Tab-separated table of C-alpha atoms in Angstrom:
chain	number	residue	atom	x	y	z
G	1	UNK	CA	60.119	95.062	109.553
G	2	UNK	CA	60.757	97.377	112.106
G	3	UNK	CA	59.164	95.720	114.765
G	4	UNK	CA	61.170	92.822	114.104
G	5	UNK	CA	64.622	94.496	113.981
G	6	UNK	CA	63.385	96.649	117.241
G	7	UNK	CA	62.443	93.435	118.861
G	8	UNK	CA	65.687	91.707	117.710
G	9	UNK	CA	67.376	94.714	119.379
G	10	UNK	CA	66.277	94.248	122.416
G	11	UNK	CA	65.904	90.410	122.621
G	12	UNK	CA	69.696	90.425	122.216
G	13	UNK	CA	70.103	93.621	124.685
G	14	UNK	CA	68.325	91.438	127.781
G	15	UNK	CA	69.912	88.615	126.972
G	16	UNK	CA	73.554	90.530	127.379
G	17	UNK	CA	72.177	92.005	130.555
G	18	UNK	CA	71.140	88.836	131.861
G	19	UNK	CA	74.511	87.212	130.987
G	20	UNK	CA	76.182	90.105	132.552
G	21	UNK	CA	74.577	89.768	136.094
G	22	UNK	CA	74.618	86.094	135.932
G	23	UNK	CA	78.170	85.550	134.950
G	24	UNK	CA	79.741	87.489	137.968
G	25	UNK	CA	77.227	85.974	140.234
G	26	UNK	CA	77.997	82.561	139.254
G	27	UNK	CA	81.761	83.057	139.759
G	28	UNK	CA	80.934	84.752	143.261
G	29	UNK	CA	78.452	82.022	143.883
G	30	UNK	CA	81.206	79.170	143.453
G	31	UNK	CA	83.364	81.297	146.391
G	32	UNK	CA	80.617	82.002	148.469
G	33	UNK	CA	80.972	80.264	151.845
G	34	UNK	CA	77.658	80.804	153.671
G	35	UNK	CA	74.317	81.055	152.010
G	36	UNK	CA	70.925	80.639	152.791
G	37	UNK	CA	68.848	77.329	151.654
G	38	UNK	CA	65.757	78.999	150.004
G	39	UNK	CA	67.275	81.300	147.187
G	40	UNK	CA	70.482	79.236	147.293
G	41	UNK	CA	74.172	80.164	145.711
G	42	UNK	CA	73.321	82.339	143.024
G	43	UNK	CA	70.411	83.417	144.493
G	44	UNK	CA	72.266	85.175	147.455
G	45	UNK	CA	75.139	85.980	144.875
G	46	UNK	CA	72.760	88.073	142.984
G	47	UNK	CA	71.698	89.774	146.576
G	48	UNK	CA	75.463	90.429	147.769
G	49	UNK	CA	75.887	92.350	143.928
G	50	UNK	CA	72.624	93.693	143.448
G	51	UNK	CA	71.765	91.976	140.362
G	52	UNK	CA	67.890	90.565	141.605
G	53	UNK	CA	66.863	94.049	139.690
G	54	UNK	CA	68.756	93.938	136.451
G	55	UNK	CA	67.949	90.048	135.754
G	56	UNK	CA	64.101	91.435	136.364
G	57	UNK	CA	64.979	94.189	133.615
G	58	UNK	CA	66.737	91.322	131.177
G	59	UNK	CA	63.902	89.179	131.228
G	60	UNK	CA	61.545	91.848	131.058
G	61	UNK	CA	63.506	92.741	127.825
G	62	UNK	CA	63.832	89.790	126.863
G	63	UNK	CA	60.327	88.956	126.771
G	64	UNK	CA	58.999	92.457	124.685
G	65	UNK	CA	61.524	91.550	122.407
G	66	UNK	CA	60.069	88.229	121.569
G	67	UNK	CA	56.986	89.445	121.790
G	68	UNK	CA	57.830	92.335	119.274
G	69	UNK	CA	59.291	90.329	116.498
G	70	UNK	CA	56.538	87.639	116.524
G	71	UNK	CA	54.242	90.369	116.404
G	72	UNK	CA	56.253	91.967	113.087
G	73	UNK	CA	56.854	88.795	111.643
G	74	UNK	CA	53.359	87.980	111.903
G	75	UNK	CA	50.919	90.639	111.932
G	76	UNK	CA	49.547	90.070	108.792
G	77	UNK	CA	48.763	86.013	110.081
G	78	UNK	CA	47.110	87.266	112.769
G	79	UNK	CA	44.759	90.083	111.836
G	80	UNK	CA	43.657	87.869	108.814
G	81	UNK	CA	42.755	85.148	112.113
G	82	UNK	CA	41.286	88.156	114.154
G	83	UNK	CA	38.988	89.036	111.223
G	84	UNK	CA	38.189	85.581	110.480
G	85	UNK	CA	37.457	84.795	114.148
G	86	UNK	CA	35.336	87.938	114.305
G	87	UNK	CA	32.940	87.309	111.312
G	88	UNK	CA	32.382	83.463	112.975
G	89	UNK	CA	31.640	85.092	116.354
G	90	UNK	CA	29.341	87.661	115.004
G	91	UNK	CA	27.318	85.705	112.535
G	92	UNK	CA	26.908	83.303	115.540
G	93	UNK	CA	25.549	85.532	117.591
G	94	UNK	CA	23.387	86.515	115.127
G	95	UNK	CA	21.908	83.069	114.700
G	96	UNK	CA	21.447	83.071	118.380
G	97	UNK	CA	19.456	86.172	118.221
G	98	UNK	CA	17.469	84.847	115.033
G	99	UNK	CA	16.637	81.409	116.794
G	100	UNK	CA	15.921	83.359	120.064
G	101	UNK	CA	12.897	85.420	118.111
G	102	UNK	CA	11.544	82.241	116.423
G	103	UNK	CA	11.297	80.347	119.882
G	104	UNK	CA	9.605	83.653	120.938
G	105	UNK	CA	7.693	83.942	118.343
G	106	UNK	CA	6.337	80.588	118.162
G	107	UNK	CA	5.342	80.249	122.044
G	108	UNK	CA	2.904	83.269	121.740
């Protein structure tokens, strides 16, 4: 529960960053005369304020957030798959190994 309220916390921080650094460069980006093709209007709005940093930081946040509250909401889905996975991998491998000594066994 905490991961998910932690997560929610900062899902909803990056996304307030991101709207603040976007907003203003938007509005400058409408009154922006001269601007370069490849980044284009906001793009060389966010240079003029700064912002290229921030948005970086917002979507970084943005991003662990998710990440967090998936992870709390579900953990317990997951490490049941993990161990289920795991057991299927290992008695594989095992059969592998089995089938490996038989063919070994039966060429000598």
């Amino acid at each position: 529960m905490k991961k998910i309220i932690a997560g929610g916390i900062l899902f909803l921080g990056g996304i307030c960053l991101y709207l603040g650094m976007y907003l203003p460069a938007l509005e400058l980006g409408l009154t922006l005369g001269g601007f370069t093709t490849p980044p284009g209007r906001i793009g060389s709005a966010l240079e003029i304020t700064e912002g290229n940093k921030p948005m970086i930081y917002a979507i970084g946040c943005m991003i662990l957030g998710f990440m967090l509250v998936i992870w709390g909401a579900l953990k317990e889905e997951l490490t049941k798959t993990y161990s289920y996975l795991k057991r299927k991998l290992i008695n594989l491998w095992k059969n592998n190994l089995a089938e490996k000594k038989e063919e070994t066994g039966n060429s000598n």
